[in-house]
PDB file of N, CA and C in Angstrom:
ATOM      1  N   UNK U 217      -1.765   2.608  10.529  1.00 79.00           N
ATOM      2  CA  UNK U 217      -1.123   1.861   9.496  1.00 79.00           C
ATOM      3  C   UNK U 217      -1.680   0.443   9.419  1.00 79.00           C
ATOM      4  N   UNK U 218      -1.931  -0.190  10.537  1.00 85.00           N
ATOM      5  CA  UNK U 218      -2.430  -1.566  10.514  1.00 85.00           C
ATOM      6  C   UNK U 218      -3.788  -1.656   9.824  1.00 85.00           C
ATOM      7  N   UNK U 219      -4.598  -0.620   9.973  1.00 86.00           N
ATOM      8  CA  UNK U 219      -5.897  -0.601   9.290  1.00 86.00           C
ATOM      9  C   UNK U 219      -5.701  -0.595   7.777  1.00 86.00           C
ATOM     10  N   UNK U 220      -4.748   0.176   7.313  1.00 87.00           N
ATOM     11  CA  UNK U 220      -4.445   0.245   5.889  1.00 87.00           C
ATOM     12  C   UNK U 220      -3.980  -1.118   5.380  1.00 87.00           C
ATOM     13  N   UNK U 221      -3.102  -1.771   6.126  1.00 86.00           N
ATOM     14  CA  UNK U 221      -2.604  -3.090   5.724  1.00 86.00           C
ATOM     15  C   UNK U 221      -3.749  -4.090   5.665  1.00 86.00           C
ATOM     16  N   UNK U 222      -4.643  -4.059   6.649  1.00 87.00           N
ATOM     17  CA  UNK U 222      -5.797  -4.979   6.644  1.00 87.00           C
ATOM     18  C   UNK U 222      -6.691  -4.729   5.434  1.00 87.00           C
ATOM     19  N   UNK U 223      -6.931  -3.465   5.120  1.00 86.00           N
ATOM     20  CA  UNK U 223      -7.757  -3.131   3.961  1.00 86.00           C
ATOM     21  C   UNK U 223      -7.104  -3.618   2.675  1.00 86.00           C
ATOM     22  N   UNK U 224      -5.806  -3.440   2.566  1.00 84.00           N
ATOM     23  CA  UNK U 224      -5.084  -3.908   1.383  1.00 84.00           C
ATOM     24  C   UNK U 224      -5.146  -5.428   1.293  1.00 84.00           C
ATOM     25  N   UNK U 225      -4.983  -6.108   2.419  1.00 83.00           N
ATOM     26  CA  UNK U 225      -5.070  -7.575   2.435  1.00 83.00           C
ATOM     27  C   UNK U 225      -6.437  -8.034   1.935  1.00 83.00           C
ATOM     28  N   UNK U 226      -7.487  -7.392   2.402  1.00 85.00           N
ATOM     29  CA  UNK U 226      -8.847  -7.752   1.989  1.00 85.00           C
ATOM     30  C   UNK U 226      -9.044  -7.484   0.502  1.00 85.00           C
ATOM     31  N   UNK U 227      -8.604  -6.327   0.055  1.00 82.00           N
ATOM     32  CA  UNK U 227      -8.746  -5.971  -1.361  1.00 82.00           C
ATOM     33  C   UNK U 227      -7.909  -6.885  -2.238  1.00 82.00           C
ATOM     34  N   UNK U 228      -6.748  -7.255  -1.754  1.00 77.00           N
ATOM     35  CA  UNK U 228      -5.853  -8.115  -2.514  1.00 77.00           C
ATOM     36  C   UNK U 228      -6.477  -9.492  -2.748  1.00 77.00           C
ATOM     37  N   UNK U 229      -7.268  -9.943  -1.800  1.00 76.00           N
ATOM     38  CA  UNK U 229      -7.940 -11.239  -1.943  1.00 76.00           C
ATOM     39  C   UNK U 229      -9.027 -11.184  -3.014  1.00 76.00           C
ATOM     40  N   UNK U 230      -9.556 -10.002  -3.264  1.00 75.00           N
ATOM     41  CA  UNK U 230     -10.574  -9.823  -4.308  1.00 75.00           C
ATOM     42  C   UNK U 230      -9.864  -9.640  -5.652  1.00 75.00           C
ATOM     43  N   UNK U 231     -10.640  -9.608  -6.696  1.00 70.00           N
ATOM     44  CA  UNK U 231     -10.050  -9.368  -8.013  1.00 70.00           C
ATOM     45  C   UNK U 231     -10.827  -8.268  -8.721  1.00 70.00           C
ATOM     46  N   UNK U 232     -10.232  -7.737  -9.761  1.00 73.00           N
ATOM     47  CA  UNK U 232     -10.920  -6.746 -10.570  1.00 73.00           C
ATOM     48  C   UNK U 232     -10.611  -5.330 -10.165  1.00 73.00           C
ATOM     49  N   UNK U 233     -11.268  -4.396 -10.846  1.00 78.00           N
ATOM     50  CA  UNK U 233     -11.006  -2.973 -10.618  1.00 78.00           C
ATOM     51  C   UNK U 233     -11.396  -2.498  -9.225  1.00 78.00           C
ATOM     52  N   UNK U 234     -12.350  -3.152  -8.594  1.00 82.00           N
ATOM     53  CA  UNK U 234     -12.745  -2.723  -7.249  1.00 82.00           C
ATOM     54  C   UNK U 234     -11.615  -2.950  -6.255  1.00 82.00           C
ATOM     55  N   UNK U 235     -10.794  -3.971  -6.474  1.00 81.00           N
ATOM     56  CA  UNK U 235      -9.655  -4.227  -5.592  1.00 81.00           C
ATOM     57  C   UNK U 235      -8.662  -3.073  -5.670  1.00 81.00           C
ATOM     58  N   UNK U 236      -8.378  -2.635  -6.880  1.00 82.00           N
ATOM     59  CA  UNK U 236      -7.447  -1.528  -7.067  1.00 82.00           C
ATOM     60  C   UNK U 236      -7.982  -0.245  -6.437  1.00 82.00           C
ATOM     61  N   UNK U 237      -9.277   0.000  -6.602  1.00 87.00           N
ATOM     62  CA  UNK U 237      -9.885   1.196  -5.994  1.00 87.00           C
ATOM     63  C   UNK U 237      -9.822   1.123  -4.472  1.00 87.00           C
ATOM     64  N   UNK U 238     -10.040  -0.054  -3.906  1.00 88.00           N
ATOM     65  CA  UNK U 238      -9.982  -0.213  -2.449  1.00 88.00           C
ATOM     66  C   UNK U 238      -8.575   0.038  -1.927  1.00 88.00           C
ATOM     67  N   UNK U 239      -7.585  -0.463  -2.653  1.00 88.00           N
ATOM     68  CA  UNK U 239      -6.194  -0.245  -2.250  1.00 88.00           C
ATOM     69  C   UNK U 239      -5.852   1.235  -2.331  1.00 88.00           C
ATOM     70  N   UNK U 240      -6.242   1.893  -3.418  1.00 90.00           N
ATOM     71  CA  UNK U 240      -5.994   3.334  -3.550  1.00 90.00           C
ATOM     72  C   UNK U 240      -6.674   4.119  -2.433  1.00 90.00           C
ATOM     73  N   UNK U 241      -7.904   3.748  -2.103  1.00 92.00           N
ATOM     74  CA  UNK U 241      -8.633   4.438  -1.031  1.00 92.00           C
ATOM     75  C   UNK U 241      -7.934   4.243   0.309  1.00 92.00           C
ATOM     76  N   UNK U 242      -7.440   3.041   0.562  1.00 92.00           N
ATOM     77  CA  UNK U 242      -6.729   2.774   1.821  1.00 92.00           C
ATOM     78  C   UNK U 242      -5.452   3.601   1.905  1.00 92.00           C
ATOM     79  N   UNK U 243      -4.732   3.700   0.800  1.00 94.00           N
ATOM     80  CA  UNK U 243      -3.507   4.501   0.787  1.00 94.00           C
ATOM     81  C   UNK U 243      -3.817   5.994   0.907  1.00 94.00           C
ATOM     82  N   UNK U 244      -4.915   6.440   0.295  1.00 95.00           N
ATOM     83  CA  UNK U 244      -5.346   7.839   0.451  1.00 95.00           C
ATOM     84  C   UNK U 244      -5.630   8.149   1.916  1.00 95.00           C
ATOM     85  N   UNK U 245      -6.352   7.243   2.568  1.00 94.00           N
ATOM     86  CA  UNK U 245      -6.690   7.435   3.982  1.00 94.00           C
ATOM     87  C   UNK U 245      -5.430   7.462   4.840  1.00 94.00           C
ATOM     88  N   UNK U 246      -4.496   6.579   4.542  1.00 94.00           N
ATOM     89  CA  UNK U 246      -3.232   6.553   5.281  1.00 94.00           C
ATOM     90  C   UNK U 246      -2.503   7.887   5.136  1.00 94.00           C
ATOM     91  N   UNK U 247      -2.381   8.367   3.906  1.00 95.00           N
ATOM     92  CA  UNK U 247      -1.682   9.630   3.672  1.00 95.00           C
ATOM     93  C   UNK U 247      -2.366  10.800   4.374  1.00 95.00           C
ATOM     94  N   UNK U 248      -3.679  10.766   4.445  1.00 96.00           N
ATOM     95  CA  UNK U 248      -4.432  11.854   5.074  1.00 96.00           C
ATOM     96  C   UNK U 248      -4.127  11.972   6.567  1.00 96.00           C
ATOM     97  N   UNK U 249      -3.672  10.897   7.180  1.00 95.00           N
ATOM     98  CA  UNK U 249      -3.378  10.911   8.616  1.00 95.00           C
ATOM     99  C   UNK U 249      -2.044  11.572   8.956  1.00 95.00           C
ATOM    100  N   UNK U 250      -1.217  11.808   7.951  1.00 95.00           N
ATOM    101  CA  UNK U 250       0.113  12.357   8.200  1.00 95.00           C
ATOM    102  C   UNK U 250       0.252  13.709   7.511  1.00 95.00           C
ATOM    103  N   UNK U 251       0.425  14.785   8.285  1.00 94.00           N
ATOM    104  CA  UNK U 251       0.471  16.122   7.702  1.00 94.00           C
ATOM    105  C   UNK U 251       1.774  16.420   6.940  1.00 94.00           C
ATOM    106  N   UNK U 252       2.876  15.823   7.367  1.00 96.00           N
ATOM    107  CA  UNK U 252       4.160  16.118   6.727  1.00 96.00           C
ATOM    108  C   UNK U 252       4.477  15.097   5.640  1.00 96.00           C
ATOM    109  N   UNK U 253       5.060  15.576   4.564  1.00 95.00           N
ATOM    110  CA  UNK U 253       5.410  14.715   3.435  1.00 95.00           C
ATOM    111  C   UNK U 253       6.336  13.583   3.881  1.00 95.00           C
ATOM    112  N   UNK U 254       7.326  13.905   4.691  1.00 95.00           N
ATOM    113  CA  UNK U 254       8.275  12.879   5.131  1.00 95.00           C
ATOM    114  C   UNK U 254       7.571  11.771   5.913  1.00 95.00           C
ATOM    115  N   UNK U 255       6.566  12.133   6.707  1.00 96.00           N
ATOM    116  CA  UNK U 255       5.809  11.133   7.464  1.00 96.00           C
ATOM    117  C   UNK U 255       5.001  10.237   6.527  1.00 96.00           C
ATOM    118  N   UNK U 256       4.452  10.831   5.476  1.00 96.00           N
ATOM    119  CA  UNK U 256       3.677  10.051   4.502  1.00 96.00           C
ATOM    120  C   UNK U 256       4.562   9.051   3.768  1.00 96.00           C
ATOM    121  N   UNK U 257       5.753   9.501   3.376  1.00 96.00           N
ATOM    122  CA  UNK U 257       6.680   8.616   2.671  1.00 96.00           C
ATOM    123  C   UNK U 257       7.044   7.426   3.558  1.00 96.00           C
ATOM    124  N   UNK U 258       7.340   7.693   4.815  1.00 96.00           N
ATOM    125  CA  UNK U 258       7.703   6.627   5.754  1.00 96.00           C
ATOM    126  C   UNK U 258       6.516   5.694   5.998  1.00 96.00           C
ATOM    127  N   UNK U 259       5.328   6.239   6.147  1.00 95.00           N
ATOM    128  CA  UNK U 259       4.135   5.416   6.375  1.00 95.00           C
ATOM    129  C   UNK U 259       3.849   4.518   5.178  1.00 95.00           C
ATOM    130  N   UNK U 260       3.986   5.052   3.977  1.00 95.00           N
ATOM    131  CA  UNK U 260       3.778   4.241   2.776  1.00 95.00           C
ATOM    132  C   UNK U 260       4.784   3.095   2.712  1.00 95.00           C
ATOM    133  N   UNK U 261       6.029   3.386   3.038  1.00 94.00           N
ATOM    134  CA  UNK U 261       7.054   2.341   3.033  1.00 94.00           C
ATOM    135  C   UNK U 261       6.758   1.284   4.091  1.00 94.00           C
ATOM    136  N   UNK U 262       6.289   1.713   5.248  1.00 94.00           N
ATOM    137  CA  UNK U 262       5.950   0.764   6.314  1.00 94.00           C
ATOM    138  C   UNK U 262       4.811  -0.159   5.894  1.00 94.00           C
ATOM    139  N   UNK U 263       3.835   0.381   5.194  1.00 92.00           N
ATOM    140  CA  UNK U 263       2.722  -0.443   4.700  1.00 92.00           C
ATOM    141  C   UNK U 263       3.241  -1.471   3.703  1.00 92.00           C
ATOM    142  N   UNK U 264       4.085  -1.027   2.785  1.00 91.00           N
ATOM    143  CA  UNK U 264       4.634  -1.975   1.815  1.00 91.00           C
ATOM    144  C   UNK U 264       5.435  -3.068   2.514  1.00 91.00           C
ATOM    145  N   UNK U 265       6.275  -2.690   3.460  1.00 91.00           N
ATOM    146  CA  UNK U 265       7.097  -3.675   4.168  1.00 91.00           C
ATOM    147  C   UNK U 265       6.233  -4.672   4.940  1.00 91.00           C
ATOM    148  N   UNK U 266       5.171  -4.188   5.570  1.00 89.00           N
ATOM    149  CA  UNK U 266       4.267  -5.080   6.309  1.00 89.00           C
ATOM    150  C   UNK U 266       3.580  -6.053   5.358  1.00 89.00           C
ATOM    151  N   UNK U 267       3.124  -5.550   4.222  1.00 86.00           N
ATOM    152  CA  UNK U 267       2.476  -6.410   3.229  1.00 86.00           C
ATOM    153  C   UNK U 267       3.472  -7.440   2.701  1.00 86.00           C
ATOM    154  N   UNK U 268       4.669  -6.993   2.355  1.00 84.00           N
ATOM    155  CA  UNK U 268       5.692  -7.889   1.810  1.00 84.00           C
ATOM    156  C   UNK U 268       6.076  -8.962   2.822  1.00 84.00           C
ATOM    157  N   UNK U 269       6.178  -8.591   4.093  1.00 85.00           N
ATOM    158  CA  UNK U 269       6.539  -9.568   5.124  1.00 85.00           C
ATOM    159  C   UNK U 269       5.478 -10.657   5.255  1.00 85.00           C
ATOM    160  N   UNK U 270       4.225 -10.283   5.130  1.00 81.00           N
ATOM    161  CA  UNK U 270       3.142 -11.268   5.237  1.00 81.00           C
ATOM    162  C   UNK U 270       3.112 -12.213   4.046  1.00 81.00           C
ATOM    163  N   UNK U 271       3.578 -11.750   2.901  1.00 75.00           N
ATOM    164  CA  UNK U 271       3.482 -12.547   1.680  1.00 75.00           C
ATOM    165  C   UNK U 271       4.808 -13.162   1.252  1.00 75.00           C
ATOM    166  N   UNK U 272       5.855 -12.883   1.999  1.00 74.00           N
ATOM    167  CA  UNK U 272       7.174 -13.423   1.656  1.00 74.00           C
ATOM    168  C   UNK U 272       7.141 -14.950   1.736  1.00 74.00           C
ATOM    169  N   UNK U 273       7.644 -15.582   0.708  1.00 69.00           N
ATOM    170  CA  UNK U 273       7.733 -17.034   0.692  1.00 69.00           C
ATOM    171  C   UNK U 273       6.441 -17.749   0.337  1.00 69.00           C
ATOM    172  N   UNK U 274       5.408 -17.010  -0.017  1.00 67.00           N
ATOM    173  CA  UNK U 274       4.128 -17.634  -0.358  1.00 67.00           C
ATOM    174  C   UNK U 274       3.961 -17.799  -1.862  1.00 67.00           C
ATOM    175  N   UNK U 275       4.979 -17.431  -2.632  1.00 61.00           N
ATOM    176  CA  UNK U 275       4.913 -17.575  -4.081  1.00 61.00           C
ATOM    177  C   UNK U 275       3.911 -16.648  -4.734  1.00 61.00           C
ATOM    178  N   UNK U 276       3.691 -15.497  -4.109  1.00 62.00           N
ATOM    179  CA  UNK U 276       2.685 -14.564  -4.607  1.00 62.00           C
ATOM    180  C   UNK U 276       3.348 -13.243  -4.977  1.00 62.00           C
ATOM    181  N   UNK U 277       4.189 -13.278  -5.980  1.00 59.00           N
ATOM    182  CA  UNK U 277       4.961 -12.092  -6.352  1.00 59.00           C
ATOM    183  C   UNK U 277       4.117 -11.003  -6.995  1.00 59.00           C
ATOM    184  N   UNK U 278       3.027 -11.366  -7.653  1.00 62.00           N
ATOM    185  CA  UNK U 278       2.232 -10.361  -8.363  1.00 62.00           C
ATOM    186  C   UNK U 278       1.646  -9.323  -7.414  1.00 62.00           C
ATOM    187  N   UNK U 279       1.193  -9.747  -6.253  1.00 69.00           N
ATOM    188  CA  UNK U 279       0.639  -8.809  -5.279  1.00 69.00           C
ATOM    189  C   UNK U 279       1.682  -7.854  -4.760  1.00 69.00           C
ATOM    190  N   UNK U 280       2.857  -8.382  -4.466  1.00 73.00           N
ATOM    191  CA  UNK U 280       3.945  -7.533  -4.004  1.00 73.00           C
ATOM    192  C   UNK U 280       4.360  -6.529  -5.057  1.00 73.00           C
ATOM    193  N   UNK U 281       4.342  -6.968  -6.307  1.00 80.00           N
ATOM    194  CA  UNK U 281       4.691  -6.079  -7.413  1.00 80.00           C
ATOM    195  C   UNK U 281       3.670  -4.957  -7.551  1.00 80.00           C
ATOM    196  N   UNK U 282       2.398  -5.306  -7.441  1.00 81.00           N
ATOM    197  CA  UNK U 282       1.337  -4.297  -7.533  1.00 81.00           C
ATOM    198  C   UNK U 282       1.452  -3.280  -6.404  1.00 81.00           C
ATOM    199  N   UNK U 283       1.558  -3.758  -5.180  1.00 84.00           N
ATOM    200  CA  UNK U 283       1.646  -2.852  -4.031  1.00 84.00           C
ATOM    201  C   UNK U 283       2.912  -2.005  -4.130  1.00 84.00           C
ATOM    202  N   UNK U 284       4.009  -2.621  -4.521  1.00 86.00           N
ATOM    203  CA  UNK U 284       5.261  -1.882  -4.682  1.00 86.00           C
ATOM    204  C   UNK U 284       5.109  -0.759  -5.701  1.00 86.00           C
ATOM    205  N   UNK U 285       4.478  -1.056  -6.828  1.00 89.00           N
ATOM    206  CA  UNK U 285       4.286  -0.038  -7.870  1.00 89.00           C
ATOM    207  C   UNK U 285       3.410   1.103  -7.371  1.00 89.00           C
ATOM    208  N   UNK U 286       2.328   0.768  -6.672  1.00 89.00           N
ATOM    209  CA  UNK U 286       1.432   1.809  -6.157  1.00 89.00           C
ATOM    210  C   UNK U 286       2.135   2.691  -5.130  1.00 89.00           C
ATOM    211  N   UNK U 287       2.876   2.058  -4.220  1.00 91.00           N
ATOM    212  CA  UNK U 287       3.584   2.814  -3.181  1.00 91.00           C
ATOM    213  C   UNK U 287       4.694   3.655  -3.804  1.00 91.00           C
ATOM    214  N   UNK U 288       5.459   3.065  -4.723  1.00 93.00           N
ATOM    215  CA  UNK U 288       6.535   3.823  -5.378  1.00 93.00           C
ATOM    216  C   UNK U 288       5.998   5.050  -6.103  1.00 93.00           C
ATOM    217  N   UNK U 289       4.900   4.878  -6.814  1.00 94.00           N
ATOM    218  CA  UNK U 289       4.303   5.998  -7.551  1.00 94.00           C
ATOM    219  C   UNK U 289       3.901   7.115  -6.587  1.00 94.00           C
ATOM    220  N   UNK U 290       3.299   6.735  -5.476  1.00 94.00           N
ATOM    221  CA  UNK U 290       2.877   7.748  -4.500  1.00 94.00           C
ATOM    222  C   UNK U 290       4.082   8.431  -3.856  1.00 94.00           C
ATOM    223  N   UNK U 291       5.097   7.655  -3.509  1.00 94.00           N
ATOM    224  CA  UNK U 291       6.288   8.244  -2.903  1.00 94.00           C
ATOM    225  C   UNK U 291       6.978   9.189  -3.887  1.00 94.00           C
ATOM    226  N   UNK U 292       7.069   8.780  -5.145  1.00 94.00           N
ATOM    227  CA  UNK U 292       7.670   9.659  -6.155  1.00 94.00           C
ATOM    228  C   UNK U 292       6.892  10.962  -6.276  1.00 94.00           C
ATOM    229  N   UNK U 293       5.572  10.863  -6.272  1.00 94.00           N
ATOM    230  CA  UNK U 293       4.733  12.058  -6.371  1.00 94.00           C
ATOM    231  C   UNK U 293       4.982  12.994  -5.178  1.00 94.00           C
ATOM    232  N   UNK U 294       5.165  12.421  -4.004  1.00 94.00           N
ATOM    233  CA  UNK U 294       5.384  13.234  -2.806  1.00 94.00           C
ATOM    234  C   UNK U 294       6.768  13.883  -2.801  1.00 94.00           C
ATOM    235  N   UNK U 295       7.748  13.148  -3.260  1.00 92.00           N
ATOM    236  CA  UNK U 295       9.131  13.623  -3.197  1.00 92.00           C
ATOM    237  C   UNK U 295       9.447  14.603  -4.317  1.00 92.00           C
ATOM    238  N   UNK U 296       8.919  14.322  -5.501  1.00 84.00           N
ATOM    239  CA  UNK U 296       9.273  15.151  -6.665  1.00 84.00           C
ATOM    240  C   UNK U 296       8.406  16.339  -6.798  1.00 84.00           C
TER     241      UNK U 296
END
């Protein structure tokens, strides 16, 4: 999970479509490590929480919104 968070942090510092692709690739890799759906959902939430904790109070809501949307979409896909 920490590798995924680091990759997202690096991609988040960049701009443009390559940043989004890097974040998606990191989340794909994270999901691939967990065979059970429930484990993937929990891992995705943990990544979001770790990212949010690092950016809390820094006035950077757009990044949290982006990561939240990506994680929510993936969790919905897994659950539904």
